Structure formats: C-alpha cells, structure tokens
mmCIF file of C-alpha atoms in Angstrom:
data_model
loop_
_atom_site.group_PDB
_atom_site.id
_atom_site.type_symbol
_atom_site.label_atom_id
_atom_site.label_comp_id
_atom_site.label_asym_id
_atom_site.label_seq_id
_atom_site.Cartn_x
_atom_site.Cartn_y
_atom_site.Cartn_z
ATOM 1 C CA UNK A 1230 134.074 129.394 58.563
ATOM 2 C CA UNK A 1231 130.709 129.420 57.608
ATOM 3 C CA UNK A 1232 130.686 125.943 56.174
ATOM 4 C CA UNK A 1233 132.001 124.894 59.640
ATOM 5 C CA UNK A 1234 129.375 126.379 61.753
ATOM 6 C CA UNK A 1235 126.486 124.542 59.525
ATOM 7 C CA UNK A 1236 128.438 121.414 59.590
ATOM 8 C CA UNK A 1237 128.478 121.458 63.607
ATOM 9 C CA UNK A 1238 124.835 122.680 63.807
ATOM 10 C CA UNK A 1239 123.992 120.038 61.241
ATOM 11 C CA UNK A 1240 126.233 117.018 63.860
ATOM 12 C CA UNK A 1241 124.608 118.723 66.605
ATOM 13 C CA UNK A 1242 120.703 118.967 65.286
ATOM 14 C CA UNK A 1243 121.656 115.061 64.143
ATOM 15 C CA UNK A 1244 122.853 113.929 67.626
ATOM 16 C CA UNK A 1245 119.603 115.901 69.474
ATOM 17 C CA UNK A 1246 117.373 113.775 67.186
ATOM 18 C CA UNK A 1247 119.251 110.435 67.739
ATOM 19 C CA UNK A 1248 119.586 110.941 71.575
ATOM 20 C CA UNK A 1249 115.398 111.758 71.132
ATOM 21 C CA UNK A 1250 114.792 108.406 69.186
ATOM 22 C CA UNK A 1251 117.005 106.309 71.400
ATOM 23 C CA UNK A 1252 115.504 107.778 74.798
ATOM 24 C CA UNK A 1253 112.187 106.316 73.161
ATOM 25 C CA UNK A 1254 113.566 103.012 72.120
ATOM 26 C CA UNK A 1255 114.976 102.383 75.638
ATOM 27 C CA UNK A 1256 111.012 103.505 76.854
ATOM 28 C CA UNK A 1257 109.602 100.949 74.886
ATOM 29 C CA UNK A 1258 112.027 98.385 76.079
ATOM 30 C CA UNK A 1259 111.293 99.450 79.363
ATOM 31 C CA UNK A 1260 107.880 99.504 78.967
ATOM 32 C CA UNK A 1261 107.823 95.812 77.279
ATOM 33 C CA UNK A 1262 110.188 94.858 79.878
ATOM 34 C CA UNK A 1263 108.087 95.066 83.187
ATOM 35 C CA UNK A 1264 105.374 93.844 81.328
ATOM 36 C CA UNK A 1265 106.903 90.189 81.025
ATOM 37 C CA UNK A 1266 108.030 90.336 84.083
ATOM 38 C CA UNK A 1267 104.854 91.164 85.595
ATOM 39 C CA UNK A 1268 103.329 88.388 84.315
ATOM 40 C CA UNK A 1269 106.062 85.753 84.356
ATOM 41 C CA UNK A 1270 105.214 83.163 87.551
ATOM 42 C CA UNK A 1271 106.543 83.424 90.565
ATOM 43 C CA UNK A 1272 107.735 79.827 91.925
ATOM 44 C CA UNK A 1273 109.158 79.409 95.399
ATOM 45 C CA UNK A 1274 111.567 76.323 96.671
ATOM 46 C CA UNK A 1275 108.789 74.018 99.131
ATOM 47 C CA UNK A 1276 111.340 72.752 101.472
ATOM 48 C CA UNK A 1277 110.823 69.987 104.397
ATOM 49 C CA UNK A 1278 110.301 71.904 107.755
ATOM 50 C CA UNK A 1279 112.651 71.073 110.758
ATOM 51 C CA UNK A 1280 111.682 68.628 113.328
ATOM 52 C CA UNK A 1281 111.071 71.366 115.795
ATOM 53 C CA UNK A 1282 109.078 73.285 113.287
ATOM 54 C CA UNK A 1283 107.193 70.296 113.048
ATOM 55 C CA UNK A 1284 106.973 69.760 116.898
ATOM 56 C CA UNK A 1285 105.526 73.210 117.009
ATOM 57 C CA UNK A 1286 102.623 73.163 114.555
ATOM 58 C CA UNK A 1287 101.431 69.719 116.089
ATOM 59 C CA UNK A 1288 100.890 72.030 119.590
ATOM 60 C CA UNK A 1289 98.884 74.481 118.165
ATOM 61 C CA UNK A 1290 95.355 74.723 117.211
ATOM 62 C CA UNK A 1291 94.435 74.180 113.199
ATOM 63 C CA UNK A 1292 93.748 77.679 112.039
ATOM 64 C CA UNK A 1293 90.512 78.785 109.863
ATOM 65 C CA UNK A 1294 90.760 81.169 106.832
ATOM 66 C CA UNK A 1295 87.884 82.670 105.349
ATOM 67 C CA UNK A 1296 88.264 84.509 101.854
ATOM 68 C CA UNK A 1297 86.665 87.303 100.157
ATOM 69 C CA UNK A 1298 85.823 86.550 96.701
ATOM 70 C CA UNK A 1299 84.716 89.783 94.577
ATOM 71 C CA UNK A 1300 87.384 92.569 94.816
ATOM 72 C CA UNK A 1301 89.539 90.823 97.016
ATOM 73 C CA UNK A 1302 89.970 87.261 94.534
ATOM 74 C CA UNK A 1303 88.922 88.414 91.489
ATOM 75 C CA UNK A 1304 86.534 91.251 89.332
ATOM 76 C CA UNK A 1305 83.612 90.960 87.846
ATOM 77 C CA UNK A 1306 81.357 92.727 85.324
ATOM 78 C CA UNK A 1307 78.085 91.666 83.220
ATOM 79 C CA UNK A 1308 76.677 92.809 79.883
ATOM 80 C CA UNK A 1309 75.082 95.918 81.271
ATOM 81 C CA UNK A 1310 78.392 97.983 82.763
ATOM 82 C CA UNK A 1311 78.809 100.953 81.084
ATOM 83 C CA UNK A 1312 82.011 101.906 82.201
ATOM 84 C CA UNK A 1313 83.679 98.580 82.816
ATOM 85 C CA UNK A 1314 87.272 99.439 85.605
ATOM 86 C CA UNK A 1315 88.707 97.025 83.805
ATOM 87 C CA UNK A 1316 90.968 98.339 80.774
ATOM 88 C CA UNK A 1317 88.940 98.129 77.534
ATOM 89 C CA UNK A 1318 90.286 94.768 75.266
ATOM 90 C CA UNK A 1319 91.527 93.582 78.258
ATOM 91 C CA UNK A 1320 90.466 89.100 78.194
ATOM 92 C CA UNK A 1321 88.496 88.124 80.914
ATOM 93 C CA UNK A 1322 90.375 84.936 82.912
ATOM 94 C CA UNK A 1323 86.516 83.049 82.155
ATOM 95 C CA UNK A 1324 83.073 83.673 81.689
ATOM 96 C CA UNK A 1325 79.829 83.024 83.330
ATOM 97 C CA UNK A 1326 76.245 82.879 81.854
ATOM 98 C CA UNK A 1327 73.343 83.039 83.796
ATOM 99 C CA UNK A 1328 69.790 83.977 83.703
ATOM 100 C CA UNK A 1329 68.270 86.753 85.975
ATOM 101 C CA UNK A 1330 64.440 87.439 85.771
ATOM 102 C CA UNK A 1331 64.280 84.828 82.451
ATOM 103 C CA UNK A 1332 67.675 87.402 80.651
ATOM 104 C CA UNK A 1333 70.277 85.860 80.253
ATOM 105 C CA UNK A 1334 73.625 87.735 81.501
ATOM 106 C CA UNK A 1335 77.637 87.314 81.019
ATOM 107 C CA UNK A 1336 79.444 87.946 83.657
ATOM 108 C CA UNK A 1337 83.480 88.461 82.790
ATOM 109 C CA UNK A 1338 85.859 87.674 85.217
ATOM 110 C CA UNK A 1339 89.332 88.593 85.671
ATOM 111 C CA UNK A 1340 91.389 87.070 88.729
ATOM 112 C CA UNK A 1341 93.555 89.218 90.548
ATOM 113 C CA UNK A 1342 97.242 88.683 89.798
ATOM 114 C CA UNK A 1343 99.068 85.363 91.429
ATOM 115 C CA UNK A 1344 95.704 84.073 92.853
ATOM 116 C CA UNK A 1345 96.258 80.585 91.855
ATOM 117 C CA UNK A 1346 99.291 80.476 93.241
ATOM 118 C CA UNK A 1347 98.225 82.347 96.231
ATOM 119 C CA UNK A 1348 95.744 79.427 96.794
ATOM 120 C CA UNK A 1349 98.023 76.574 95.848
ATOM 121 C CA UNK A 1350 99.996 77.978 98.989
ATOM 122 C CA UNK A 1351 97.404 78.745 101.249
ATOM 123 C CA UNK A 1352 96.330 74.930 100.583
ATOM 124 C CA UNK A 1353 99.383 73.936 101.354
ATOM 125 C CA UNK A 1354 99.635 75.534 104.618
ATOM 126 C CA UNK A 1355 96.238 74.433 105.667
ATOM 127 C CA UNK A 1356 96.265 70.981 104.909
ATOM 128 C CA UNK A 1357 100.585 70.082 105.934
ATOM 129 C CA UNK A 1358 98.800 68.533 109.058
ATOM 130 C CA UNK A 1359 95.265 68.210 108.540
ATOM 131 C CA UNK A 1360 92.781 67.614 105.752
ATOM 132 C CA UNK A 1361 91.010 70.748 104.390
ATOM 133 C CA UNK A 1362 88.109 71.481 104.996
ATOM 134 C CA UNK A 1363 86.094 73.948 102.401
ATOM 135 C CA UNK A 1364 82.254 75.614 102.881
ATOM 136 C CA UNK A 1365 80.963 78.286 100.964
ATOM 137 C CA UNK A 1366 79.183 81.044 103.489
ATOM 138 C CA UNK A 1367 76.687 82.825 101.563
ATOM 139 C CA UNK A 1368 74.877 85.955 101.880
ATOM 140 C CA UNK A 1369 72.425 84.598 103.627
ATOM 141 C CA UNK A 1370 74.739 83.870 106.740
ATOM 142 C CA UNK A 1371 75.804 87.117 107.591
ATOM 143 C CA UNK A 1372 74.063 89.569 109.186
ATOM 144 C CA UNK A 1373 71.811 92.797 107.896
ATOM 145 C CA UNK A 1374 73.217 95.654 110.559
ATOM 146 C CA UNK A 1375 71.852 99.432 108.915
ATOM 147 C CA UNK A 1376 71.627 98.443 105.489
ATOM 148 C CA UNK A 1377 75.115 96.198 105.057
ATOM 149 C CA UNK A 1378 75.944 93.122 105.078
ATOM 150 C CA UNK A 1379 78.341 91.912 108.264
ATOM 151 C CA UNK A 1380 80.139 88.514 108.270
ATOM 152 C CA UNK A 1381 79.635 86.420 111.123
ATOM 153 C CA UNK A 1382 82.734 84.867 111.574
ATOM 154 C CA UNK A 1383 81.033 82.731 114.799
ATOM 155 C CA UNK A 1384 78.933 81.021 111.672
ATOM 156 C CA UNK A 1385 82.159 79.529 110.387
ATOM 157 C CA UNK A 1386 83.193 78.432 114.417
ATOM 158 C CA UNK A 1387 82.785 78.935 117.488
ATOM 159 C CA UNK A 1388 86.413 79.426 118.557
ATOM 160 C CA UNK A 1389 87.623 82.790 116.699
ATOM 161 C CA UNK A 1390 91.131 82.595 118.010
ATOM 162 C CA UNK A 1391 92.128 80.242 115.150
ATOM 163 C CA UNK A 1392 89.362 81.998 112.203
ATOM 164 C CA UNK A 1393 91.708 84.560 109.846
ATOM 165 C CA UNK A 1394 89.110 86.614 107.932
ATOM 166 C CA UNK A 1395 90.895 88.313 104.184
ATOM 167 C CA UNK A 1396 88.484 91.424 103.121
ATOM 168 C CA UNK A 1397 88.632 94.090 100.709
ATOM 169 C CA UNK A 1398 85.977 95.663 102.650
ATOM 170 C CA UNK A 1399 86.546 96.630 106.632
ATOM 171 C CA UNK A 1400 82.623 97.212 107.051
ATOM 172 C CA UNK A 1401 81.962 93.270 106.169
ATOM 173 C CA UNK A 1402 83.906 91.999 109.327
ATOM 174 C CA UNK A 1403 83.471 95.001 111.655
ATOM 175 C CA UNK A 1404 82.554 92.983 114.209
ATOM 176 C CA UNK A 1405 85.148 90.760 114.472
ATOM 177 C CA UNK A 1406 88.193 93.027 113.118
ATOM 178 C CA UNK A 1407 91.042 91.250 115.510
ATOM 179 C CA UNK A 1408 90.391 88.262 113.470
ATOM 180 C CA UNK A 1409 91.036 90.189 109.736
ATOM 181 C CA UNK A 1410 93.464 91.408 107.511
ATOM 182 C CA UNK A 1411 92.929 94.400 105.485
ATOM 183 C CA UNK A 1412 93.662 94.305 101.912
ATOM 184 C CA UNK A 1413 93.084 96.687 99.257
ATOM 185 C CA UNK A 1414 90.226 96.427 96.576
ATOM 186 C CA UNK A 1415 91.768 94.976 93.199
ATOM 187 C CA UNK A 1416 89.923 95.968 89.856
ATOM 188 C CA UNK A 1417 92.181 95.525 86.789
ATOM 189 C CA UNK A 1418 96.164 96.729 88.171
ATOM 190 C CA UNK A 1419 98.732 93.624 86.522
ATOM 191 C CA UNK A 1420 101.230 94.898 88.389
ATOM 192 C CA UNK A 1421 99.741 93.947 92.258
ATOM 193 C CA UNK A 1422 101.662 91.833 94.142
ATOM 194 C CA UNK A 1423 99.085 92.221 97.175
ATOM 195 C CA UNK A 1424 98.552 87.874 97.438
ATOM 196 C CA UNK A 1425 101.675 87.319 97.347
ATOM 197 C CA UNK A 1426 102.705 89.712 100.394
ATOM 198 C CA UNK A 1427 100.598 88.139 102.380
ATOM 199 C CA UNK A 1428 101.946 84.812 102.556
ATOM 200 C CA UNK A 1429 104.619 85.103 105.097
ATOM 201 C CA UNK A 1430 101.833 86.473 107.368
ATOM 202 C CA UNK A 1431 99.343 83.192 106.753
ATOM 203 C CA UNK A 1432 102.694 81.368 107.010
ATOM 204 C CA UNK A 1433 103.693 82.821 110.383
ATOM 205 C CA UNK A 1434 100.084 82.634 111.963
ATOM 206 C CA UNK A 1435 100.155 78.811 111.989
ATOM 207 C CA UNK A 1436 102.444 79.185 114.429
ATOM 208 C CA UNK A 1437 100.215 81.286 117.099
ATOM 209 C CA UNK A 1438 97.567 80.152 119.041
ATOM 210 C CA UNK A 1439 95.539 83.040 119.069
ATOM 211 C CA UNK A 1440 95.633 84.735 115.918
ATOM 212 C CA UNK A 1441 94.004 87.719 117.450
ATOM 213 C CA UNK A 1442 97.204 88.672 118.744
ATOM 214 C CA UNK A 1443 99.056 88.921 116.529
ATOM 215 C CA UNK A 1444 96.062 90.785 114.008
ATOM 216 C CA UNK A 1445 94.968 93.330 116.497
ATOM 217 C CA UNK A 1446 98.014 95.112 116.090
ATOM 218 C CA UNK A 1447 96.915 95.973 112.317
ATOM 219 C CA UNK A 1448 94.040 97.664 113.157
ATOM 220 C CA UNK A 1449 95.042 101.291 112.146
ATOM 221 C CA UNK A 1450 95.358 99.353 108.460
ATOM 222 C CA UNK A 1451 91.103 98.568 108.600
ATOM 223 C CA UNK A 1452 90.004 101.401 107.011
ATOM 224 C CA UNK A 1453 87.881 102.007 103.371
ATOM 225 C CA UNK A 1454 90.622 102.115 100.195
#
C-alpha cells in the first residue's frame, strides 16, 4: 500500500514537472512566434481602380501631405545619450556622422516599423494622377509662438483644404489642427502597426475635396501621448 502511494506521488510529482517544462516550451514558441511575424512584410494586392473611381479622383483637387520625421518616421540618438529608449543591442536601421562645434557625433537611427512600405504607398497614392512633388520645410519655416516651434502649413500652400499634416506632436500644428492627424510618438516598440493603420485614411482622403472635413472630426484624438 505504501509502495503504491509513492509510486502515484512519484507519477504525479513527474507529470507537475513535465506540464511546468512544456508550459515553458510552448512560451518560448510563443514568444519566437510573434517575433517573426512581427517582422515578416506586409504586401498588399495593387489592383486597377474602376473607371468611376477613376472619374472621381480626376474631379478633385491633388491633395498635399506633409510628414513628421523624428518620432513620428523614425528615432534618433547620438554618442552622448545616456539612457538611450531604444532597447540596449538593439541595430540601428543606419548611421549618421556629423560634426557639431568641430566634434564629431553619431547619430543612430532606427525607422519605425513598415515605414518603407508606408511610403512606397503613400507615393503611390500621390503620384496615380500627378507627378510628386517633394520639399523639405525646415525649422526655419515655422513659426517661434512662446518658446515652440509651430508649423505653418500656409508655407507649404496657400489652399489648406487639400494639405494633410502627420505629427507625433499636437503643439507643432496647433494652428492648423483640421488639417492633421494625430499619431502617437514611436521610440523602439517592433510590434506598432501605427503606418500601416493609417493608410485607408490617406487612401480615402483623395477622394474629398476638403480634407478638413473629414479631419475635424478627430480632434478629441490631438492631444500629448
């Protein structure tokens, strides 16, 4: 009797510690698991629009996007971060060397997840009927309001019912926020999908002829992440 009660403690104690192992061999698989898929890339089918589609984007105005670059495209850090958001080891996409005050600096950026493809498609979209056109606004175009920076959206043109403005930062286009769409700050997270969400959006806009009316209805989203 004895005997019997060790042998089914000892088939018990042996099927507690196999159940333990195996719960952390289907973790790792888990783990491994969303982590290829996270990075695999995401294709979509480009197929011919419809006549009428075609009929429609020929009667509205070309639209104008202007993109964010740092924290909204990609992150940067230099040589002097201390505490870098990005996950230590973590391979920078490319880096930059420059010189500030005769130093020279690194700066090691990482784009945010599905960028290029993000771009491949906004290209597309912009440039189905019309050739692209592509300026770099600096700094020095916006305008210095109590110590921040504001983006002058009337520097890029002078009709803002066809100029989409994408911003990490709601303070930078405060003065024109029926023209923007909010997005959250990106740092280091492989797992954001926030690009490729807003494609049906840039998509559908085409379609409008004032893209302020369709944006102003977002405006409970403009706030600081």
């Amino acid at each position: 009797m004895l005997k019997t009660r060790q042998c089914l403690l000892g088939i018990r104690t042996f099927l507690g510690v196999t159940s333990r192992i195996w719960s952390f061999i289907l973790y790792i698989l888990r783990k491994h698991l969303r982590t290829i898929i996270q990075y695999q890339t995401v294709r979509y089918d480009t197929l011919p629009l419809s006549p009428i589609s075609r009929n429609r984007l020929n009667a509205v105005k070309r639209k104008i996007l202007v993109l964010d670059l740092d924290e909204t495209l990609i992150h940067s850090h230099h040589d002097g971060v201390l505490r870098p958001t990005v996950r230590p080891g973590t391979p920078p996409d490319f880096i930059l060397k420059v010189v500030i005050d005769k130093h020279p600096v690194r700066f090691f950026v990482h784009k945010r997840p599905h960028v290029d493809f993000f771009l491949e498609v906004v290209i597309f979209l912009l440039t189905n009927f019309t050739n692209i056109l592509m300026s770099i606004v600096y700094m020095c175009h916006c305008t210095l309001d109590l110590g921040s920076y504001i983006k002058d959206l009337s520097v890029v043109h002078s009709d803002l019912s066809s100029i989409v403005i994408l911003d990490n930062s709601p303070g930078a286009y405060r003065s024109h926020p029926d023209n923007a769409i909010p997005i959250k700050s990106w740092f280091s997270d492989p797992s954001d999908t926030a690009l490729l969400n807003l494609l049906p959006m840039l998509d559908a806009l085409r379609f409008t002829s004032d893209v302020r009316s369709v944006l102003s209805r977002n405006l409970h989203q403009h706030r600081l992440w």
